[in-house]
Coordinates of C-alpha atoms in Angstrom, one line a residue:
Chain R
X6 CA 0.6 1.5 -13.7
X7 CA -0.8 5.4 -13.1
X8 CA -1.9 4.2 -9.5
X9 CA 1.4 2.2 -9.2
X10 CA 3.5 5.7 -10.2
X11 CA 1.4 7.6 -8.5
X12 CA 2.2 6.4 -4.8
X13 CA 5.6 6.6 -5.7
X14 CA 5.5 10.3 -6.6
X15 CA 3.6 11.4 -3.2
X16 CA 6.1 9.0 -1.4
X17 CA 9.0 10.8 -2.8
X18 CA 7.5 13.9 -2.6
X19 CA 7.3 13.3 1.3
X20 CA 10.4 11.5 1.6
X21 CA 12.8 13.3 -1.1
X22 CA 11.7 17.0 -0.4
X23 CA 15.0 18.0 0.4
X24 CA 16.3 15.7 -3.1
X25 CA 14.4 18.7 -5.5
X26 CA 17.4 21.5 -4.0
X27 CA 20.3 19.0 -4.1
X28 CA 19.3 17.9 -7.7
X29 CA 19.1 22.0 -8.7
X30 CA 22.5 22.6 -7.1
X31 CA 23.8 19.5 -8.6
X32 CA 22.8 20.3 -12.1
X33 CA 23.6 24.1 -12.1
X34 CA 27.4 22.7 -10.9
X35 CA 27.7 19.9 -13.4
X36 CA 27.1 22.6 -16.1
X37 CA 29.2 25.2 -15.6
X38 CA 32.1 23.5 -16.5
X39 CA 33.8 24.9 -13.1
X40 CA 35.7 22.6 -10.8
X41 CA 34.7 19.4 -10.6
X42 CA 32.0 19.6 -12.9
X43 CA 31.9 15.4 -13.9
X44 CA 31.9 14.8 -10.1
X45 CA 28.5 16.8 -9.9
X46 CA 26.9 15.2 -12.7
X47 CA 27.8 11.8 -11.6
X48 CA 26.6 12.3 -8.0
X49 CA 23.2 13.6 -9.1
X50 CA 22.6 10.7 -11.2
X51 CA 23.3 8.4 -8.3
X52 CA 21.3 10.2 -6.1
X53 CA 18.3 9.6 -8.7
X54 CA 19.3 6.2 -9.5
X55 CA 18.5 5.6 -5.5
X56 CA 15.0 6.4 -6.2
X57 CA 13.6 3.5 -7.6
X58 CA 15.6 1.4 -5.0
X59 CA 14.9 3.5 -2.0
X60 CA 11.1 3.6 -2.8
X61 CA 11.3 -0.3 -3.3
X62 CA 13.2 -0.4 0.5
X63 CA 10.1 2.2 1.8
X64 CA 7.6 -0.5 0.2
X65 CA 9.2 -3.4 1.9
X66 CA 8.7 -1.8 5.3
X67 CA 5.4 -0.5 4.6
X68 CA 3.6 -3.7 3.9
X69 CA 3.0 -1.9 0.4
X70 CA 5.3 -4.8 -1.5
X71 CA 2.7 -7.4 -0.3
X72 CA -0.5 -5.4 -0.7
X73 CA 0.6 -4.3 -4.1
X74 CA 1.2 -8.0 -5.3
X75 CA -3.3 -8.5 -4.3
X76 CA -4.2 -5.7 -7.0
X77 CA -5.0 -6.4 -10.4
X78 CA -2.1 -5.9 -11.6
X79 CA 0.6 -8.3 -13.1
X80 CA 3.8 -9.1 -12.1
X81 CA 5.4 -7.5 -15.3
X82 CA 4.1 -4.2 -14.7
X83 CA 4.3 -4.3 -10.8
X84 CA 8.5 -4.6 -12.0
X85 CA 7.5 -2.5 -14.9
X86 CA 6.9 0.6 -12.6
X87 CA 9.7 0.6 -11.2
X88 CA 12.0 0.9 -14.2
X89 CA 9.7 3.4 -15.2
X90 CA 10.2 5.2 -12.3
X91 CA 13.9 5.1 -12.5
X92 CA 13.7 5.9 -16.1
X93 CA 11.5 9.3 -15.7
X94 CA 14.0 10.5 -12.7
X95 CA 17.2 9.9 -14.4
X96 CA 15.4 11.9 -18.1
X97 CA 14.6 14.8 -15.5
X98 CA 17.9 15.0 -14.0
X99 CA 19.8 15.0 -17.7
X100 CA 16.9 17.3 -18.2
X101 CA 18.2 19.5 -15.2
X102 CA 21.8 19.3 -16.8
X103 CA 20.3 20.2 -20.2
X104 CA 18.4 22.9 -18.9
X105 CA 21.5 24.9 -16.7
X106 CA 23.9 24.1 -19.8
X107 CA 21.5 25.6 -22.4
X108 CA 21.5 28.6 -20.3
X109 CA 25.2 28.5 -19.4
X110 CA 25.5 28.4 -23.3
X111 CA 25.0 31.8 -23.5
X112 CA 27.0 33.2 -20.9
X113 CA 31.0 33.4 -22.1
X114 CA 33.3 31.7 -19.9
X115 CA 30.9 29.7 -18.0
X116 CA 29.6 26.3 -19.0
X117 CA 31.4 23.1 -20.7
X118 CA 33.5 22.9 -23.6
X119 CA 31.8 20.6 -26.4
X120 CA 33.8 17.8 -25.8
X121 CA 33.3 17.9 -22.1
X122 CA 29.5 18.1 -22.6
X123 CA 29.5 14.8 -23.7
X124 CA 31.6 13.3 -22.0
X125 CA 29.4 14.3 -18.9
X126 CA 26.5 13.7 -20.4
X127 CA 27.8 10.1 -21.3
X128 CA 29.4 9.6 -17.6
X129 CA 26.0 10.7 -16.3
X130 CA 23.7 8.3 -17.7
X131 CA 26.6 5.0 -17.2
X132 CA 26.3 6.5 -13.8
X133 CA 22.6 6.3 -13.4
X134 CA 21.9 3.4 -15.5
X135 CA 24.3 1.1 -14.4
X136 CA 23.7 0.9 -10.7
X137 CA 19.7 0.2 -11.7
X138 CA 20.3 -2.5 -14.2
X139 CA 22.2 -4.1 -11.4
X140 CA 20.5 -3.4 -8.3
X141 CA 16.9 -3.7 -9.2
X142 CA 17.0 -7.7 -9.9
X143 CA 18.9 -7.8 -6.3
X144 CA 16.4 -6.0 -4.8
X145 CA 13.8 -8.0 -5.7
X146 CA 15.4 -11.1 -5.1
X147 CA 17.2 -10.5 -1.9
X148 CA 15.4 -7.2 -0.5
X149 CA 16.9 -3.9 0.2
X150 CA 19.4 -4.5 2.6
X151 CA 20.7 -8.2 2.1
X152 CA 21.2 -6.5 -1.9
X153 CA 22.8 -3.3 -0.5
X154 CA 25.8 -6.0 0.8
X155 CA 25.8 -7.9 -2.1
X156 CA 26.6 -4.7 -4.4
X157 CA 29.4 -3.6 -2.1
X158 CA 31.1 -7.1 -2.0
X159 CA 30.1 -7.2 -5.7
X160 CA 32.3 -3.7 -5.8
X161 CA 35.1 -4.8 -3.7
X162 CA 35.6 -8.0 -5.9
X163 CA 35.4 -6.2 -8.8
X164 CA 38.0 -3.9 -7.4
X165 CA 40.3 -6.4 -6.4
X166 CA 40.1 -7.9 -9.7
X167 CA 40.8 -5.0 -11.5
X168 CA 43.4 -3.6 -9.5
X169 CA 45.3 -7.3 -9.6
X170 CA 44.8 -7.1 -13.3
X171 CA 46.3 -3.6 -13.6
X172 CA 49.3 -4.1 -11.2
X173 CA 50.3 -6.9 -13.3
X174 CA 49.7 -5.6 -17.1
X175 CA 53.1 -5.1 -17.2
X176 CA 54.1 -8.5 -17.4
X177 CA 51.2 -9.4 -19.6
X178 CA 51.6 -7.6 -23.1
X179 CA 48.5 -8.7 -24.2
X180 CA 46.4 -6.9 -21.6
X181 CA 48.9 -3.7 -22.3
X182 CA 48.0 -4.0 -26.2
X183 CA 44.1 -4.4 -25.9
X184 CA 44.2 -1.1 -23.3
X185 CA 46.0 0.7 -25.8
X186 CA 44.2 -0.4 -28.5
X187 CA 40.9 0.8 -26.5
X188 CA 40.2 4.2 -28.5
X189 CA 38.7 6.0 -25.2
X190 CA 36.2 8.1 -26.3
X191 CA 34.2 6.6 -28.2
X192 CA 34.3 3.8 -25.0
X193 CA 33.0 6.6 -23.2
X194 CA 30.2 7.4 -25.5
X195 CA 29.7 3.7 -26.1
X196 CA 29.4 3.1 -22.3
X197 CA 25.4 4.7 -21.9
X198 CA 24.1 2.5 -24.4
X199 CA 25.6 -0.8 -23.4
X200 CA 23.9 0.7 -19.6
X201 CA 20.8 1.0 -21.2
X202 CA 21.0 -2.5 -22.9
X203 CA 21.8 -4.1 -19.2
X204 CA 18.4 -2.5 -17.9
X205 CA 16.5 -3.2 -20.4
X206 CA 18.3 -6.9 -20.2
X207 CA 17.6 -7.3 -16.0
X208 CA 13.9 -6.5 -16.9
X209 CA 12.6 -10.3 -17.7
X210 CA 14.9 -11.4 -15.2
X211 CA 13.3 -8.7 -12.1
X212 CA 9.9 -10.4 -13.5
X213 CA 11.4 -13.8 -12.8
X214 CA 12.4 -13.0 -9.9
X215 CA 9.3 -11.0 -8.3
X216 CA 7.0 -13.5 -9.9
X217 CA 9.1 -16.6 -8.0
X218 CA 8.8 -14.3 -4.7
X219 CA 6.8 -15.5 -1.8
X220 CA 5.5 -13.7 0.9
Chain J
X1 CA -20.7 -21.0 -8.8
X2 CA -18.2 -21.2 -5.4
X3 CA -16.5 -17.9 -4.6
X4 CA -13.1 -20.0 -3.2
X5 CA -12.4 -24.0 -3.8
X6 CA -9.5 -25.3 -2.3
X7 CA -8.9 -29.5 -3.0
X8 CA -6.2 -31.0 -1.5
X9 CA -3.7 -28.4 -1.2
X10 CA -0.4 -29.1 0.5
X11 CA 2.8 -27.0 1.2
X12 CA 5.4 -27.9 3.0
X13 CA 7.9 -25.5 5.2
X14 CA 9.6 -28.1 6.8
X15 CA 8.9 -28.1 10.3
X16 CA 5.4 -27.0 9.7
X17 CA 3.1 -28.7 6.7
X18 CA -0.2 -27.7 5.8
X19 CA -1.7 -31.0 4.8
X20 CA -5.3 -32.3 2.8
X21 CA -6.8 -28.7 2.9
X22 CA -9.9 -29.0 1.5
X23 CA -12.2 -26.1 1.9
X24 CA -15.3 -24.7 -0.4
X25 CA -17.0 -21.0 0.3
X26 CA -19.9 -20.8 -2.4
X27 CA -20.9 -17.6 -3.3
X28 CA -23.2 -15.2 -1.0
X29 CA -22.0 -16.7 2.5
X30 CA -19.5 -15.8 4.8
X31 CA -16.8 -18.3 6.0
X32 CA -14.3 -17.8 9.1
X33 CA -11.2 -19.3 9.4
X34 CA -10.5 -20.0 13.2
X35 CA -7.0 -21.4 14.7
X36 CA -4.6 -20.7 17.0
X37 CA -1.6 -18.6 16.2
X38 CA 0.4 -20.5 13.9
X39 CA -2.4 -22.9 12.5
X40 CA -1.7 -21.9 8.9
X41 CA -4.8 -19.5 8.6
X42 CA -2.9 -16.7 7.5
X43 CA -0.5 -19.2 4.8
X44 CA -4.1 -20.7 3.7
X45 CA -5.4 -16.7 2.7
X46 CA -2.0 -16.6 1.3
X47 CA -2.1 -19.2 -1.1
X48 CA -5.6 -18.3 -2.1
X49 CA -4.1 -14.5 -3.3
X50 CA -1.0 -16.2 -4.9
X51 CA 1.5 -14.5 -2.0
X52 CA 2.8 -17.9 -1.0
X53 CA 2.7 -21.2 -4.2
X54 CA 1.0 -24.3 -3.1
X55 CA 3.2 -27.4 -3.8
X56 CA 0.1 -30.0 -4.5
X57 CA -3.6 -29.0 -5.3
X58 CA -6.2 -26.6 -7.1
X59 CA -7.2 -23.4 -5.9
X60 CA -10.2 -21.7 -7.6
X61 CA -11.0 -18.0 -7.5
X62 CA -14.8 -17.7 -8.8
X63 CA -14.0 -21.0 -10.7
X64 CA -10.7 -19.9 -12.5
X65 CA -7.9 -21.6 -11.3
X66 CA -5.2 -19.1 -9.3
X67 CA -2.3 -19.8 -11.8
X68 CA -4.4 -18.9 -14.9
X69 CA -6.4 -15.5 -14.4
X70 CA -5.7 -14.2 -10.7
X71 CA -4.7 -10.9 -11.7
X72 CA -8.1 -10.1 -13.3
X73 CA -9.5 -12.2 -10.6
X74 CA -8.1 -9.8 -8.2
X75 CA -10.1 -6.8 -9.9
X76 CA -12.9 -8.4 -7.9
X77 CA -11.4 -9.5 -4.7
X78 CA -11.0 -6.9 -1.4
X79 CA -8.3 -7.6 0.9
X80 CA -7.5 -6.2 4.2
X81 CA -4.4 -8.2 5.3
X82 CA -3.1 -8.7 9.2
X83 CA -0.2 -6.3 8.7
X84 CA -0.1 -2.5 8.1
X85 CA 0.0 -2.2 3.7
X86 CA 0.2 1.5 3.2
X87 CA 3.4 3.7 3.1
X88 CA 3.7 6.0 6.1
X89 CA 3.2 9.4 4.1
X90 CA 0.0 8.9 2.2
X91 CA -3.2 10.5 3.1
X92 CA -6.7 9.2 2.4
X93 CA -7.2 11.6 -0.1
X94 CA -4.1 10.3 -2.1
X95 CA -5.5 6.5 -1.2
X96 CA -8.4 7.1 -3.6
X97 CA -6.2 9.1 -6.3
X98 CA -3.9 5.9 -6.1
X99 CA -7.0 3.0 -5.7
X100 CA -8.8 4.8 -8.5
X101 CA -5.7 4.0 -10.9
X102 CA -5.6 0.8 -9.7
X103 CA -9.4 -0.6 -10.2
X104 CA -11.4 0.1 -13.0
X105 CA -14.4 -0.2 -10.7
X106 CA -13.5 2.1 -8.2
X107 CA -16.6 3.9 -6.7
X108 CA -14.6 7.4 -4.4
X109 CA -18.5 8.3 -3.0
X110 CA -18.4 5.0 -1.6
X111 CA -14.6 5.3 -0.3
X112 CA -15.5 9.1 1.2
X113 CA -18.1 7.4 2.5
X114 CA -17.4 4.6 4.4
X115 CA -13.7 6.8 5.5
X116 CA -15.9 9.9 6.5
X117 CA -18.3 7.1 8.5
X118 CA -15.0 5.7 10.1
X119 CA -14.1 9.4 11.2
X120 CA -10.8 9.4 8.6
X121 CA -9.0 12.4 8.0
X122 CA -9.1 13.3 4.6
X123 CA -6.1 14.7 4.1
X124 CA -4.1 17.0 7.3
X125 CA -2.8 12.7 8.5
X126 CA -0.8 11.3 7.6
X127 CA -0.9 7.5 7.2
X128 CA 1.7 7.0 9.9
X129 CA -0.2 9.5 12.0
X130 CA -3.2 7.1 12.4
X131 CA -3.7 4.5 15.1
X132 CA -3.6 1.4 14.2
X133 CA -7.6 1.5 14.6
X134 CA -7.6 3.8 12.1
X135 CA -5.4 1.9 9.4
X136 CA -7.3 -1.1 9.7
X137 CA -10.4 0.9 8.7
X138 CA -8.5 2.7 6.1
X139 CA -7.9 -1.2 4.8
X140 CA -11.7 -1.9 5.0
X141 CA -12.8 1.1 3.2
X142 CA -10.5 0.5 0.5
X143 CA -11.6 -3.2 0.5
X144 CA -14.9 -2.4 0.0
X145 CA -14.5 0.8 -2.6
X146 CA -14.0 -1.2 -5.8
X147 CA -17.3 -3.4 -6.2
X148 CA -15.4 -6.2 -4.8
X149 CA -17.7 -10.0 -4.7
X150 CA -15.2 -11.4 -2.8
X151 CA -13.4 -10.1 0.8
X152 CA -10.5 -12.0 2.0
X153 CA -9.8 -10.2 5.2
X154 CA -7.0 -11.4 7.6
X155 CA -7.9 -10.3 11.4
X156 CA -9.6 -7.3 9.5
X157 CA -11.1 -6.1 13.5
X158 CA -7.8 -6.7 15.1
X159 CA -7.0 -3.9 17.7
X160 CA -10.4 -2.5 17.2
X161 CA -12.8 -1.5 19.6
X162 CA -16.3 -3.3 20.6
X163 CA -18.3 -0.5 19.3
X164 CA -16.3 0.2 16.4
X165 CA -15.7 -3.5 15.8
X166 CA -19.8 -3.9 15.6
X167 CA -20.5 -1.3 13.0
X168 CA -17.6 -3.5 10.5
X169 CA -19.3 -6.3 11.6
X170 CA -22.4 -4.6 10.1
X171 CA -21.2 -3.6 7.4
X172 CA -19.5 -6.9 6.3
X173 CA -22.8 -8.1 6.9
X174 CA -24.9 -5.8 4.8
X175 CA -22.4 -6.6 2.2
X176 CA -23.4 -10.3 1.6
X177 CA -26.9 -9.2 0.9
X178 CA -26.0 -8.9 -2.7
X179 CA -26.1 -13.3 -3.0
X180 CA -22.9 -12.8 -5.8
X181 CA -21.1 -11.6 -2.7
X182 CA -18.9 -13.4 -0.2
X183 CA -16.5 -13.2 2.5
X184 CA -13.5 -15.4 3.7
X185 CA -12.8 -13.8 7.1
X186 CA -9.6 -15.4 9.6
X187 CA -10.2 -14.0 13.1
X188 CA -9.4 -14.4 16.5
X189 CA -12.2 -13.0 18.5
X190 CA -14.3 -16.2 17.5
X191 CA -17.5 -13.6 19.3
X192 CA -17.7 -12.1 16.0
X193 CA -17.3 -14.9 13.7
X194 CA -20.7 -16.5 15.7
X195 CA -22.4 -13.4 15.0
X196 CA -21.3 -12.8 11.4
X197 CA -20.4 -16.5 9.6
X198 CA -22.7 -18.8 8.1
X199 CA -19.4 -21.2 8.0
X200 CA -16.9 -22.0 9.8
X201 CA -13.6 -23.6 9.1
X202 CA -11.0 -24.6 11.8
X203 CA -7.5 -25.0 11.4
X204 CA -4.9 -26.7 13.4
X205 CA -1.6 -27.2 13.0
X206 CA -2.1 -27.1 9.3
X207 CA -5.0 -29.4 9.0
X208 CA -8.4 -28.7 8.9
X209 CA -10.1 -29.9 11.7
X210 CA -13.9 -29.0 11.0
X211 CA -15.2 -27.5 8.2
X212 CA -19.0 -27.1 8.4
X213 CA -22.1 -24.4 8.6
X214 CA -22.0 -23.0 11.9
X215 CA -25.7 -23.3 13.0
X216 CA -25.4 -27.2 12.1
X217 CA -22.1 -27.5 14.3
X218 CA -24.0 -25.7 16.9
X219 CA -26.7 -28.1 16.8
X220 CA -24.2 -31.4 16.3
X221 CA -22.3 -30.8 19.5
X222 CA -23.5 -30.5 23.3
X223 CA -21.7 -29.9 26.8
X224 CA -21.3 -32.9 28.6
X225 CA -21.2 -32.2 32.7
X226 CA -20.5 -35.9 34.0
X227 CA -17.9 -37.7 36.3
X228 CA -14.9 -39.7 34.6
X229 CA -17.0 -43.2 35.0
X230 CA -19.9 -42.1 32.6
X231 CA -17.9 -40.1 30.2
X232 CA -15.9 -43.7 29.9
X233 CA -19.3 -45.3 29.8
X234 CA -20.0 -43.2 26.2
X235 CA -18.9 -44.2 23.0
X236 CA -15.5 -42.9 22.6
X237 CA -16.0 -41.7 19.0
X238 CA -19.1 -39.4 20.3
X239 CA -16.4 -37.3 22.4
X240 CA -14.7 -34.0 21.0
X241 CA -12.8 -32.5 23.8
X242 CA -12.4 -32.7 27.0
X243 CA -11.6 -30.3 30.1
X244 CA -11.0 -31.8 33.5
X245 CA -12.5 -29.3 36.1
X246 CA -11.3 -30.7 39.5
X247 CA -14.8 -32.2 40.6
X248 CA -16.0 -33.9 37.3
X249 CA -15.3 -33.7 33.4
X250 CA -16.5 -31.3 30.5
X251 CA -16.9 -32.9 27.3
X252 CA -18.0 -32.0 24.2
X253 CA -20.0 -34.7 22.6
X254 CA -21.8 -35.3 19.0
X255 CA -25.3 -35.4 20.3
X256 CA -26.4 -38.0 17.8
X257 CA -24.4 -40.5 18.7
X258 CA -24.7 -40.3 22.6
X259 CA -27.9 -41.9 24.2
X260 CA -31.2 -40.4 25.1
X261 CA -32.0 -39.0 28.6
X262 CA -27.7 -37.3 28.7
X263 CA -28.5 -33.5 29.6
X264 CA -26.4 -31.3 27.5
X265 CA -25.9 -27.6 27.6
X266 CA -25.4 -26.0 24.4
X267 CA -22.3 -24.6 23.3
X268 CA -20.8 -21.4 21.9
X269 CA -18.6 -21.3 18.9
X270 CA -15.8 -20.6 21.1
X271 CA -16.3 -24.2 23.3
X272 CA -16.7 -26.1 20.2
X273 CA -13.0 -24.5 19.0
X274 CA -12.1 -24.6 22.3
X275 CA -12.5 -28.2 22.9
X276 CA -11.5 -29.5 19.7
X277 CA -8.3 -27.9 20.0
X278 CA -7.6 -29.8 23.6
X279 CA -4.8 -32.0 23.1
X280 CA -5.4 -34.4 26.1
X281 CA -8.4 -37.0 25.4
X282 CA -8.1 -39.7 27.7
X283 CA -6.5 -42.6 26.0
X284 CA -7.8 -41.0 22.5
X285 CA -6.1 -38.9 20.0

């Protein structure tokens, strides 16, 4: 698993070295409670949530994905890793937001109200959690770029859906009862640990998946 | 105890099937694994490291079937695949940070030394800086860095040069010394499979054709310079291959079961493949 965690770290270090600033500038932004301060924290977390799924994309073209599947090393943690690795980026970029907001804490009229805090910090981890849970079986199943189109049809028919569900709540009082029923926040505060469920969830179904894979 | 046993493995990808393999390397020889491009060599190393499941069969890894124990299996196995396996930014030095995590028997004074004998940069390359001369000999060192018993090594002196391409042969050499150590090796350049194997193995079109100790197979068969009327003369099941070269035939005949006073020439490796991959035999297939 070290070795496995190890290439990944000097493959984003020679791929991502740009990633270090953006995540800073991200983080600083998302905590200062200025502007558009949920739009910062939720594009960080995406950018990180690529990481496990870009290196996976980098492996496939390297050869790495086949050598990798010769060491002595099992399935489970081949898979394993690469949760892992998605894990550890996604608790150093809330780290990141942690870090600015502490400091921002401290200087009046700068940072985020308590409420907005969480909220953030909720929207940030859905954000970065969600897009793993769902890619990483893809990936492994159908390969970087065959999963890449399945999300985005994935996103359109959810879209669709949603938006034909919406435009007709009117006539449907039920729907209109059950969204006004919803008591938001705690949905939003909810919404990071039923992410965090789905990962942990897609994990014996990536090991299906890469164990069932040929080469 | 046999370093690889493969009985009667199938798989099937439609148009192409590999059928019947059987195939044994016991421990401290060296096998090669000849066929054209597209003879299944490649699938057969495949199946052997788990990359691609068998449909029928048993395939044995120092006597432990694949399915139950490969993983540790693997802790003694070196690989050098036919395609490029590291990522593009990685340096040698960052190979044996990564390879020691990876083994528990990784030996780095053997790595630094068989990647400073292969002229490596340590660590100003970059992987995708290197030739692909120098990957393949990145492949070998790692291969043979971790107190493997067993090397399965797929074209492992592709793009190589002669000189280069020696001292690996050397080397794969000086590893079977050690009699718990053996080699599976699939190669083209059927020259260094003569000097290095003590077996060899053809495939064709997914079945194995020949599967035998070189030095016997070089003593079984013979060059047969004759006209059409005695080749037809010979009993049929004594002929191999044959090549029609304008003014008479060449054919490649088991010397036991062709009469006394027939001058033969003796073959290399590479006529023996040669002829036995020949499609046309008169009237014969």
């Amino acid at each position: 698993m070290k070795g496995l965690l190890l290439k990944d770290w000097y493959e984003i270090r020679y791929q991502y070295r740009w990633f270090l600033i953006l995540l800073a500038v991200a983080g600083f932004s998302s905590a200062t409670g200025q502007g558009n301060a949920v739009f910062w924290g939720c594009y960080m977390m995406i950018l990180v949530a690529m990481i496990p799924l870009n290196t996976m994309g980098y492996d496939e073209k390297s050869g790495w994905q086949k050598y990798s599947r010769c060491f002595p090393v099992s399935s489970g943690h081949l898979v394993l890793e690469k949760y892992l690795l998605g894990v550890i980026a996604l608790i150093v970029a809330v780290g990141v937001y942690l870090l600015f907001s502490a400091i921002f804490y401290f200087i009046p009229g700068v940072g985020n109200a308590k409420e907005q805090f969480f909220t953030i910090l909720a929207a940030m981890i859905t954000v970065g959690v969600f897009p793993m849970a769902l890619m990483l079986p893809l990936n492994i199943r159908f390969g970087m770029e065959k999963a890449r189109v399945y999300l985005i049809f994935f996103i359109i028919i959810v879209a669709v859906a949603a938006g034909g569900i919406f435009a007709g709540a009117e006539d449907l009082p039920m729907i209109v009862n059950f969204l006004a029923g919803i008591n938001l926040d705690l949905f939003i505060l909810l919404l990071p640990l039923i992410s965090i469920a789905l990962l942990a969830a897609t994990y014996p179904l990536s090991v299906w998946l890469y164990h069932k894979k040929e080469w | 105890m046999n370093a690889i046993e493969m009985r009667h493995v199938e798989k099937d990808y439609g148009q192409f099937q590999i059928k019947d393999l059987n195939l044994c390397l016991p421990s401290g020889y060296i096998m090669g694994l000849i066929g054209e491009n597209g003879a299944g060599k490649s699938t057969t190393i495949k199946m052997i490291l788990d990359l691609v499941r068998k449909d029928h069969g048993e395939i044995r890894v120092f006597g432990e079937k694949t399915e139950d124990s490969l993983a540790s299996s693997k802790e003694e196995i070196g690989i050098v695949l036919d395609e490029s396996q590291f990522p593009e930014g990685i340096t040698v030095e960052q190979v044996n940070k990564i390879m020691k995590n990876i083994y528990k028997k990784w030996d780095e004074e053997e790595f630094y030394r068989l990647t400073d004998f292969f002229s490596l940069p340590r660590k100003k390359k970059r992987f995708k800086e290197f030739s692909r001369g120098m990957q393949r000999k990145l492949s070998i060192a790692v291969a043979m860095s971790h107190n493997a018993k067993l090397l399965i090594l797929d074209e492992p002196t592709s793009g190589l040069d002669p000189v280069v391409r020696d001292e690996i042969l050397d080397l794969f050499n000086d590893f079977t010394r050690d009699e718990n150590h053996s080699i599976l090796i699939s190669s083209h350049i059927v020259g260094d499979l003569e000097k290095l194997c003590d077996y060899i193995a053809f495939i064709q079109k997914g079945r194995l054709i020949i599967c035998g100790e070189k030095d016997q197979m070089l003593e079984a068969y013979g060059i047969l310079k004759c006209s059409e009327e005695e080749l037809e003369e010979l009993d049929q099941q004594a002929v191999a291959g044959i090549r029609d070269y304008g003014y008479g035939v060449e054919a490649l005949v088991e010397k036991s079961r062709i009469p006394e006073g027939y001058q033969t020439e003796v073959p290399t490796l590479e006529d023996i493949i040669i002829f036995l991959s020949k499609k046309e035999r008169r009237g014969m297939k």
